[in-house]
Short mmCIF file of C-alpha atoms in Angstrom, two decimals:
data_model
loop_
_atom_site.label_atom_id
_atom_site.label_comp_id
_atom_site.label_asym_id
_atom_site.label_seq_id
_atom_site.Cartn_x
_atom_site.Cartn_y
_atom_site.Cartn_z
CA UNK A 27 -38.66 -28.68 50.82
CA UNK A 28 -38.46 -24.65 50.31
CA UNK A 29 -34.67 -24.93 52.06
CA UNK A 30 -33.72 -28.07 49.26
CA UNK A 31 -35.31 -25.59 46.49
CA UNK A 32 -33.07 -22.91 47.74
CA UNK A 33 -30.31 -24.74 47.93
CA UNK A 34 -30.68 -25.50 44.32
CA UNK A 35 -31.16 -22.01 43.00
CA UNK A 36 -28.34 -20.79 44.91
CA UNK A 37 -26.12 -23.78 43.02
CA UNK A 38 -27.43 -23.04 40.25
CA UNK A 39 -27.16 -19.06 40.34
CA UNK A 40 -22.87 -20.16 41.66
CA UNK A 41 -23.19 -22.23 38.25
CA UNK A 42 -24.22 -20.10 35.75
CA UNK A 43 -21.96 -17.13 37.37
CA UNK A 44 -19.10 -19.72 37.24
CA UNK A 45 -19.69 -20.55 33.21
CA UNK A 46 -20.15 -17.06 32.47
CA UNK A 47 -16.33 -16.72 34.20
CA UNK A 48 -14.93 -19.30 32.65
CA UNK A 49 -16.49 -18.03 29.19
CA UNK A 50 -15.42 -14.45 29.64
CA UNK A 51 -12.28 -16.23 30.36
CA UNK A 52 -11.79 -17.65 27.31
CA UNK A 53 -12.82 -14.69 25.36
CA UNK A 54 -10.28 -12.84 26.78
CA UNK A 55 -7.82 -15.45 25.99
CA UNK A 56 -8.70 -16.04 22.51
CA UNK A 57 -8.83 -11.82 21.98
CA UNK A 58 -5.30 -11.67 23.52
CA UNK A 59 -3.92 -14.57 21.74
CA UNK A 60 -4.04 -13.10 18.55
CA UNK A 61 -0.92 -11.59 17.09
CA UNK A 62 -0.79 -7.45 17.00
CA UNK A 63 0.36 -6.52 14.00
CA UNK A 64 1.48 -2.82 12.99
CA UNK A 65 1.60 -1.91 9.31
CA UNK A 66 2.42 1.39 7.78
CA UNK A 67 0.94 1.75 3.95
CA UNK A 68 -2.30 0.66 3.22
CA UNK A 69 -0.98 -2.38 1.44
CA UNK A 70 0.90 -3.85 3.51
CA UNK A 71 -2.34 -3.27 6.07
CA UNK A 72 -4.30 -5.49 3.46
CA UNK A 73 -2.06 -8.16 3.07
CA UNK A 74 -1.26 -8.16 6.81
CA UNK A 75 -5.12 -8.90 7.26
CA UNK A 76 -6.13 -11.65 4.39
CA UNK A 77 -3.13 -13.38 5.82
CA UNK A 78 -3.32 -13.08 9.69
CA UNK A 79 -7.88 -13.39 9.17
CA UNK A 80 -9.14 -13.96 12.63
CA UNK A 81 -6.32 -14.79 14.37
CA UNK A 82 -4.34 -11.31 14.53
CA UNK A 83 -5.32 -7.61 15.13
CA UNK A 84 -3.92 -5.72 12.36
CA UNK A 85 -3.85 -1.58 12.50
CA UNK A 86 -1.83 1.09 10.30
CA UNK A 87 0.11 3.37 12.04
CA UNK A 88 -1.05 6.23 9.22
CA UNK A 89 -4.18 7.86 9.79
CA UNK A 90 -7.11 7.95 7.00
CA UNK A 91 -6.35 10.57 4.37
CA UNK A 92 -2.71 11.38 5.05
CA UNK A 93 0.44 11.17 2.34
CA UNK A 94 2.31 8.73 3.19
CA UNK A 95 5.52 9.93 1.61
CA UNK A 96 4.91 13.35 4.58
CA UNK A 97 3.68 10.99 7.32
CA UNK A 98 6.04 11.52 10.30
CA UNK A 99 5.40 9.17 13.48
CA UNK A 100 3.87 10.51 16.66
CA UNK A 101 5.30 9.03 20.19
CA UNK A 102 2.01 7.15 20.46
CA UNK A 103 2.71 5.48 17.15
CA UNK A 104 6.22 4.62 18.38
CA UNK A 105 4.82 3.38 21.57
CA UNK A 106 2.19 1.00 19.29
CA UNK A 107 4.87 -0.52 17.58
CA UNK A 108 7.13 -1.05 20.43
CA UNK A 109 3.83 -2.90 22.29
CA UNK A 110 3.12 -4.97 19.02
CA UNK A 111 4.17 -8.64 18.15
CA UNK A 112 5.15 -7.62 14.54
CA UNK A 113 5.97 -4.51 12.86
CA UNK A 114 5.30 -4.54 8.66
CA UNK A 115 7.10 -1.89 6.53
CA UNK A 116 7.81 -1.02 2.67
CA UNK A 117 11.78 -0.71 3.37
CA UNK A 118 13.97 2.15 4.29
CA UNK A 119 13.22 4.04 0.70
CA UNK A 120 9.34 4.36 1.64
CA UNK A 121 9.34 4.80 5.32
CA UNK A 122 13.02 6.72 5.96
CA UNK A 123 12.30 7.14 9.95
CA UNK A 124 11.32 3.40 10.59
CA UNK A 125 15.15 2.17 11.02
CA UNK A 126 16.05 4.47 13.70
CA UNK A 127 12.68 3.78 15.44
CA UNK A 128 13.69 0.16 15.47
CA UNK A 129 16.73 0.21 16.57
CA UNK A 130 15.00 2.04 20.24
CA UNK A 131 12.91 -0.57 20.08
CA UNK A 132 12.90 -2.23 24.12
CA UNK A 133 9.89 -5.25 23.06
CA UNK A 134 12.96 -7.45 22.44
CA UNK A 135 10.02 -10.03 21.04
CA UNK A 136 9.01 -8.01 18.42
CA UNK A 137 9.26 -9.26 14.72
CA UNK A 138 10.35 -6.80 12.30
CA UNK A 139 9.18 -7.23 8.39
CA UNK A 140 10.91 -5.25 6.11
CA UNK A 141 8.49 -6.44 2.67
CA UNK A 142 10.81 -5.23 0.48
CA UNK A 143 13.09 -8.35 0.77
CA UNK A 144 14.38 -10.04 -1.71
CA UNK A 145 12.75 -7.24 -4.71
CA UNK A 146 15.40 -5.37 -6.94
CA UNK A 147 14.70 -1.68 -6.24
CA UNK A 148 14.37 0.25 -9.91
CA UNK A 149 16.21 3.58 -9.85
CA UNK A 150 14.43 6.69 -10.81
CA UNK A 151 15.46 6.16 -14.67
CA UNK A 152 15.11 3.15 -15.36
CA UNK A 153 13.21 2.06 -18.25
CA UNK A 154 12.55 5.81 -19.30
CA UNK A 155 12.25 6.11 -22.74
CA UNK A 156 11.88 9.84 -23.27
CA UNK A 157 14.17 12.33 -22.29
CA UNK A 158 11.81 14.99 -21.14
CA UNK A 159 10.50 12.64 -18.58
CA UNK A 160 14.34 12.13 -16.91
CA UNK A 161 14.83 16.09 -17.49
CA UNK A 162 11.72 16.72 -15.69
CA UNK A 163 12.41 13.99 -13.01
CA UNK A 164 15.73 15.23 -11.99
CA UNK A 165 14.97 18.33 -11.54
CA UNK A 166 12.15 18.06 -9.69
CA UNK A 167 13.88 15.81 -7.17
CA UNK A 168 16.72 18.22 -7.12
CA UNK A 169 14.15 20.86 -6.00
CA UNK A 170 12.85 18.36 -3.20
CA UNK A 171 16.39 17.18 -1.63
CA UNK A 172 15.70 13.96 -3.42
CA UNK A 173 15.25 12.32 0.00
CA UNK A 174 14.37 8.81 -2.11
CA UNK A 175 18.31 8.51 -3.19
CA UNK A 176 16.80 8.23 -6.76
CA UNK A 177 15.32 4.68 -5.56
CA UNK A 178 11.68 4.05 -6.42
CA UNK A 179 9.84 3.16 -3.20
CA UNK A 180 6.62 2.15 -4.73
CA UNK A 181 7.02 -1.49 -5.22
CA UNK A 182 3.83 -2.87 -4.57
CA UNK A 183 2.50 -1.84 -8.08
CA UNK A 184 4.05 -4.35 -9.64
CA UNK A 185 2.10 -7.59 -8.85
CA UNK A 186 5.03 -9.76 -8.67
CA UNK A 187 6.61 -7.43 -5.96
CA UNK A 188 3.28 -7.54 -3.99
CA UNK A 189 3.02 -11.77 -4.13
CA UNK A 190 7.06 -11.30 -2.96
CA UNK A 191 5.49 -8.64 0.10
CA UNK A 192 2.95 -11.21 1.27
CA UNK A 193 5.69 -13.89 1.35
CA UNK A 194 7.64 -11.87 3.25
CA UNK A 195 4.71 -11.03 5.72
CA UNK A 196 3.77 -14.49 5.52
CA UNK A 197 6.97 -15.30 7.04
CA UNK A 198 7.13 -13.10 9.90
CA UNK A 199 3.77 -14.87 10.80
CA UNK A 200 5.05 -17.69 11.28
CA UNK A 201 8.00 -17.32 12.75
CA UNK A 202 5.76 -15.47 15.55
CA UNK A 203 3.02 -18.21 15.41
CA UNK A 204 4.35 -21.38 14.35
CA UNK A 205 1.38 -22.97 15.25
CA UNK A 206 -0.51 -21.44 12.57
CA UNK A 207 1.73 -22.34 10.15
CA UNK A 208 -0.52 -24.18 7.47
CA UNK A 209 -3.48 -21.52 8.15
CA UNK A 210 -0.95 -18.33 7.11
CA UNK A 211 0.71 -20.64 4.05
CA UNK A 212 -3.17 -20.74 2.70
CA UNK A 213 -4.28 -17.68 3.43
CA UNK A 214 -0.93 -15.95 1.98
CA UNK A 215 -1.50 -18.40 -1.19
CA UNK A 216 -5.07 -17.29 -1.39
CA UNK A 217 -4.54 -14.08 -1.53
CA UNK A 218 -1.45 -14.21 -3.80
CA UNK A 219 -3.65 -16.18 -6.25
CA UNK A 220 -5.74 -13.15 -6.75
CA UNK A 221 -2.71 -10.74 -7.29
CA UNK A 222 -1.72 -13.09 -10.20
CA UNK A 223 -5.22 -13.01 -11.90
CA UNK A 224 -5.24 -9.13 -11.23
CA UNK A 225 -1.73 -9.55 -13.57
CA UNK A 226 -3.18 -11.35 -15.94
CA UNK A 227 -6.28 -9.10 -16.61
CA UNK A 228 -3.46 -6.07 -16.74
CA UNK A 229 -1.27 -7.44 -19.19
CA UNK A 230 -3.81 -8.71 -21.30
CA UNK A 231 -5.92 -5.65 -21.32
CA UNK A 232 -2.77 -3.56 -21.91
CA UNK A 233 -1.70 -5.68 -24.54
CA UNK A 234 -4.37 -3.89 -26.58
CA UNK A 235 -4.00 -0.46 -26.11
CA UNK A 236 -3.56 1.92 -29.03
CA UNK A 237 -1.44 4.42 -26.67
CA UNK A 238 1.43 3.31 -24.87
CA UNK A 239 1.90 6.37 -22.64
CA UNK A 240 1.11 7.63 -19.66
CA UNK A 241 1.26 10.90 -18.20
CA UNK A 242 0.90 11.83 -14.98
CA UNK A 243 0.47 14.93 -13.35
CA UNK A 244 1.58 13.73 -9.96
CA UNK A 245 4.92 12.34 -8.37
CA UNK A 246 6.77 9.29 -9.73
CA UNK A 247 4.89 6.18 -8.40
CA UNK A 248 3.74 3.76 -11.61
CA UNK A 249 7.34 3.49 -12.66
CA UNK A 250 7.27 -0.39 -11.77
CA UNK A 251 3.87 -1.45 -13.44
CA UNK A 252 4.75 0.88 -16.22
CA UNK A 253 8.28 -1.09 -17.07
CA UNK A 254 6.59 -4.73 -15.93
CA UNK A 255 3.62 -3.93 -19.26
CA UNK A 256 5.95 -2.36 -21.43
CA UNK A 257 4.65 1.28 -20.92
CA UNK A 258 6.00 4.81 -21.13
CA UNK A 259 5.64 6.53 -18.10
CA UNK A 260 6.08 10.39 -18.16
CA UNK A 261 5.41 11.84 -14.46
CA UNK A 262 5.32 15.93 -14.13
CA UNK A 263 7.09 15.41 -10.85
CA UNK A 264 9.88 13.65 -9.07
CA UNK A 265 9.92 10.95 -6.24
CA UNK A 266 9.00 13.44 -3.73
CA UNK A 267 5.20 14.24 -3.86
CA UNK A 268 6.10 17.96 -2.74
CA UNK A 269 8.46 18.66 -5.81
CA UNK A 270 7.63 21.35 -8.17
CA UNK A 271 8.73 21.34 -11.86
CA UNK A 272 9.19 24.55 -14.26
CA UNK A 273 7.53 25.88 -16.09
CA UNK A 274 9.92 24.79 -18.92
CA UNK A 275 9.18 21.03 -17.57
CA UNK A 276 5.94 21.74 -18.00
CA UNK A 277 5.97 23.17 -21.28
CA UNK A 278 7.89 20.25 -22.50
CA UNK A 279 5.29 18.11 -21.67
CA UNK A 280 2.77 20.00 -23.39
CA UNK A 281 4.42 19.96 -26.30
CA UNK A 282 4.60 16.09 -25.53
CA UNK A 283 0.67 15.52 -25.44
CA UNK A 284 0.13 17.62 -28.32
CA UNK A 285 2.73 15.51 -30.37
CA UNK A 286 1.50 12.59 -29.38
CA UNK A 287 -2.05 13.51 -29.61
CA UNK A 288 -2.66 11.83 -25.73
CA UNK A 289 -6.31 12.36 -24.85
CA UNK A 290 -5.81 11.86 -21.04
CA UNK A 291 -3.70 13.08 -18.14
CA UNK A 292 -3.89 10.70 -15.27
CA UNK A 293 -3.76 12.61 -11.43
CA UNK A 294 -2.74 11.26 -7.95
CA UNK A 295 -4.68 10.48 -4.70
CA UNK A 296 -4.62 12.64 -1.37
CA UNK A 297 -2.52 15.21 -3.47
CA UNK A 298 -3.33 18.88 -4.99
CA UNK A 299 -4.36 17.67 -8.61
CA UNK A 300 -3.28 21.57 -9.63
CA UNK A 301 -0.59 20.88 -11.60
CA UNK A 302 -2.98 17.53 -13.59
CA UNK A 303 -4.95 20.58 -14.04
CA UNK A 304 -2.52 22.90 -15.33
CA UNK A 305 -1.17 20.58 -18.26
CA UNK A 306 -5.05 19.36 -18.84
CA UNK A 307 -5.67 22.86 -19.54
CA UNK A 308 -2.89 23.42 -21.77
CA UNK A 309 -3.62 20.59 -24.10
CA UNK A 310 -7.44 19.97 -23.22
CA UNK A 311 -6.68 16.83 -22.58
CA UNK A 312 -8.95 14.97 -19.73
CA UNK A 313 -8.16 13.89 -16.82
CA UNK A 314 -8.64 10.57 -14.96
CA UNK A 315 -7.84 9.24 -11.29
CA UNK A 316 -4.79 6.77 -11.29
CA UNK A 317 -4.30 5.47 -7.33
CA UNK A 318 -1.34 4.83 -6.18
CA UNK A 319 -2.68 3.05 -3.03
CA UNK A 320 -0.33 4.62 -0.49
CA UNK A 321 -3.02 5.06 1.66
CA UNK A 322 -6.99 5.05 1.70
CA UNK A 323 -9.51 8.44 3.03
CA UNK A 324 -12.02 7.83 5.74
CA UNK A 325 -15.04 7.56 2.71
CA UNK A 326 -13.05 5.15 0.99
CA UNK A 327 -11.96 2.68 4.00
CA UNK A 328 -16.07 3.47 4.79
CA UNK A 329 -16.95 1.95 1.65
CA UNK A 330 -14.64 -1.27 2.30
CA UNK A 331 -12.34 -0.29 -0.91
CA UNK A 332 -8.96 -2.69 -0.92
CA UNK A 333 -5.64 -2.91 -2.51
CA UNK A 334 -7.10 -5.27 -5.18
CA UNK A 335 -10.43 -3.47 -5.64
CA UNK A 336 -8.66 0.33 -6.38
CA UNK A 337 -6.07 -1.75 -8.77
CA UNK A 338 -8.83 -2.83 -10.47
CA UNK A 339 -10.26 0.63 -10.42
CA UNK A 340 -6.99 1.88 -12.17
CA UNK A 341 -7.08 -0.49 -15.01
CA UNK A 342 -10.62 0.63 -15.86
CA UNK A 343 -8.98 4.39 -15.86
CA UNK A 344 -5.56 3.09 -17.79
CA UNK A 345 -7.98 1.34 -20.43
CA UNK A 346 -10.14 4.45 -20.97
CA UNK A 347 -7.20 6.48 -20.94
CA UNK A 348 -4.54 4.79 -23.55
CA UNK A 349 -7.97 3.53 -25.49
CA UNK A 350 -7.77 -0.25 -25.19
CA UNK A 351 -10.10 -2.71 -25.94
#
């Protein structure tokens, strides 16, 4: 009787060990069968995620609290993109050093999104409406080496470009993970349903706003939501977040405020707000934080802040700033 009870435990010990095998098994299965997916901006990291949900590891190559416009890739960062299943980037304007890094690519399986498919890339100029704000511009990219080509890189603050961006990511899902096809056409329509109602709260907010202009005392990044809600966008510096304008820039743009009678100078994220402060000085004007969502600190990826939450964030600051309703 003791030897049949034995007998039995030492089944049932094989059992259980067996189960817990086969489970750990399938764990490890299920963790390696999702995609790996490397992003660059913080954007693209967010759409990357609400589209891919549980069934893909997303990461961004740049590191909390860095400027993505200075970010220069590290050989481990290489290395994580060459070991990855797809690689998202803004296009050769935002991220200058990703074309040569794909092209060494050996991971012959890897898919490559560039998001900026399929969107017309605004020049520097266009839609500027003052002539201080292109004097200022050019100079300042003169200063810098202009490494942009005069192409604005920051596409994903116009809505419509961003719904375009997940499409694009969408697709490069899919063409990795067939399989999953309906899942990433619902998530990807999901999440593109919320761009459009964050579009339609902008351009009906900024419909009612006594001023139409908006200075900034950082580099030129709003240039595409300024031209898609009919805006005037006057930026202190060029492209490149490092440029420095004159003193006669500057001066010019006092004199702009003070015309104008503009109660608010908008600054950048993850940049010296010095110069904000300089022209805030000048004219007393306040200032106010308008994020260009290039990338996120270690506080605010600790507090869970997204794309769509710090976009909602800036048209709090836009309507305090040009006095809407």
């Amino acid at each position: 009787m003791k030897k049949i009870i034995f007998i039995i435990g030492i089944v049932a010990v094989i059992g259980i060990g067996m189960f817990a095998l086969i489970n750990q098994s399938q764990n490890q299965k299920t963790k390696s069968s999702k995609l790996k997916v490397v992003t660059t901006i913080f954007p693209l990291y967010e759409m990357a995620k609400n589209i891919g949900g549980e069934n893909a590891e997303v990461s961004s190559i740049l590191p909390p609290g860095v400027e993505a416009h200075a970010f220069e890739p590290k050989p481990s960062d290489i290395a994580r993109i060459n070991e990855a299943d797809i690689f998202v980037y803004t296009g050769k304007f935002m991220e200058p050093w990703a074309e040569d890094i794909i092209k060494s690519v050996t991971n012959k399986n890897l898919i490559v999104v560039d998001a900026s498919t399929g969107i017309a890339m605004n020049k520097e100029e266009e839609g500027d409406e003052h002539e201080h704000e292109a004097e200022v511009k050019n100079h300042a990219d003169e200063e810098a080496g202009h490494e942009h080509g005069g192409v604005d890189p920051h596409i994903w603050l116009d809505f419509d470009n961003a719904k375009v961006m997940t499409e694009n990511i969408k697709r490069g899902f899919i063409q990795k993970n067939p399989e999953n096809k309906t899942l990433f056409e619902g998530t990807a329509r999901e999440y593109a349903s919320k761009l459009t109602g964050l579009d339609t709260a902008y351009r009906q907010t900024l419909a009612t706003c006594k001023s139409k202009t908006i200075v900034y005392g950082g580099h030129y990044a709003f240039g595409y939501l300024a031209k898609k809600y009919g805006l005037v966008y006057l930026a202190a510096q060029g492209l490149a977040p490092d440029a420095e304008p004159t003193a006669k820039d500057l001066a010019s743009l006092v004199d702009q405020i003070k015309k104008e009678n503009i109660g608010y100078i908008f600054y950048e994220e993850l940049a010296s707000p010095k110069i904000a402060e300089t022209i805030a000085g000048e004219t007393k004007a306040k200032m106010l934080l308008l994020h260009a969502v290039h990338n996120l600190t270690k506080d605010e990826r600790a507090q869970g802040r997204t794309f769509l939450s710090i976009m909602t964030s800036n048209l709090e600051s836009l309507k305090t700033g040009l006095d809407c309703k």
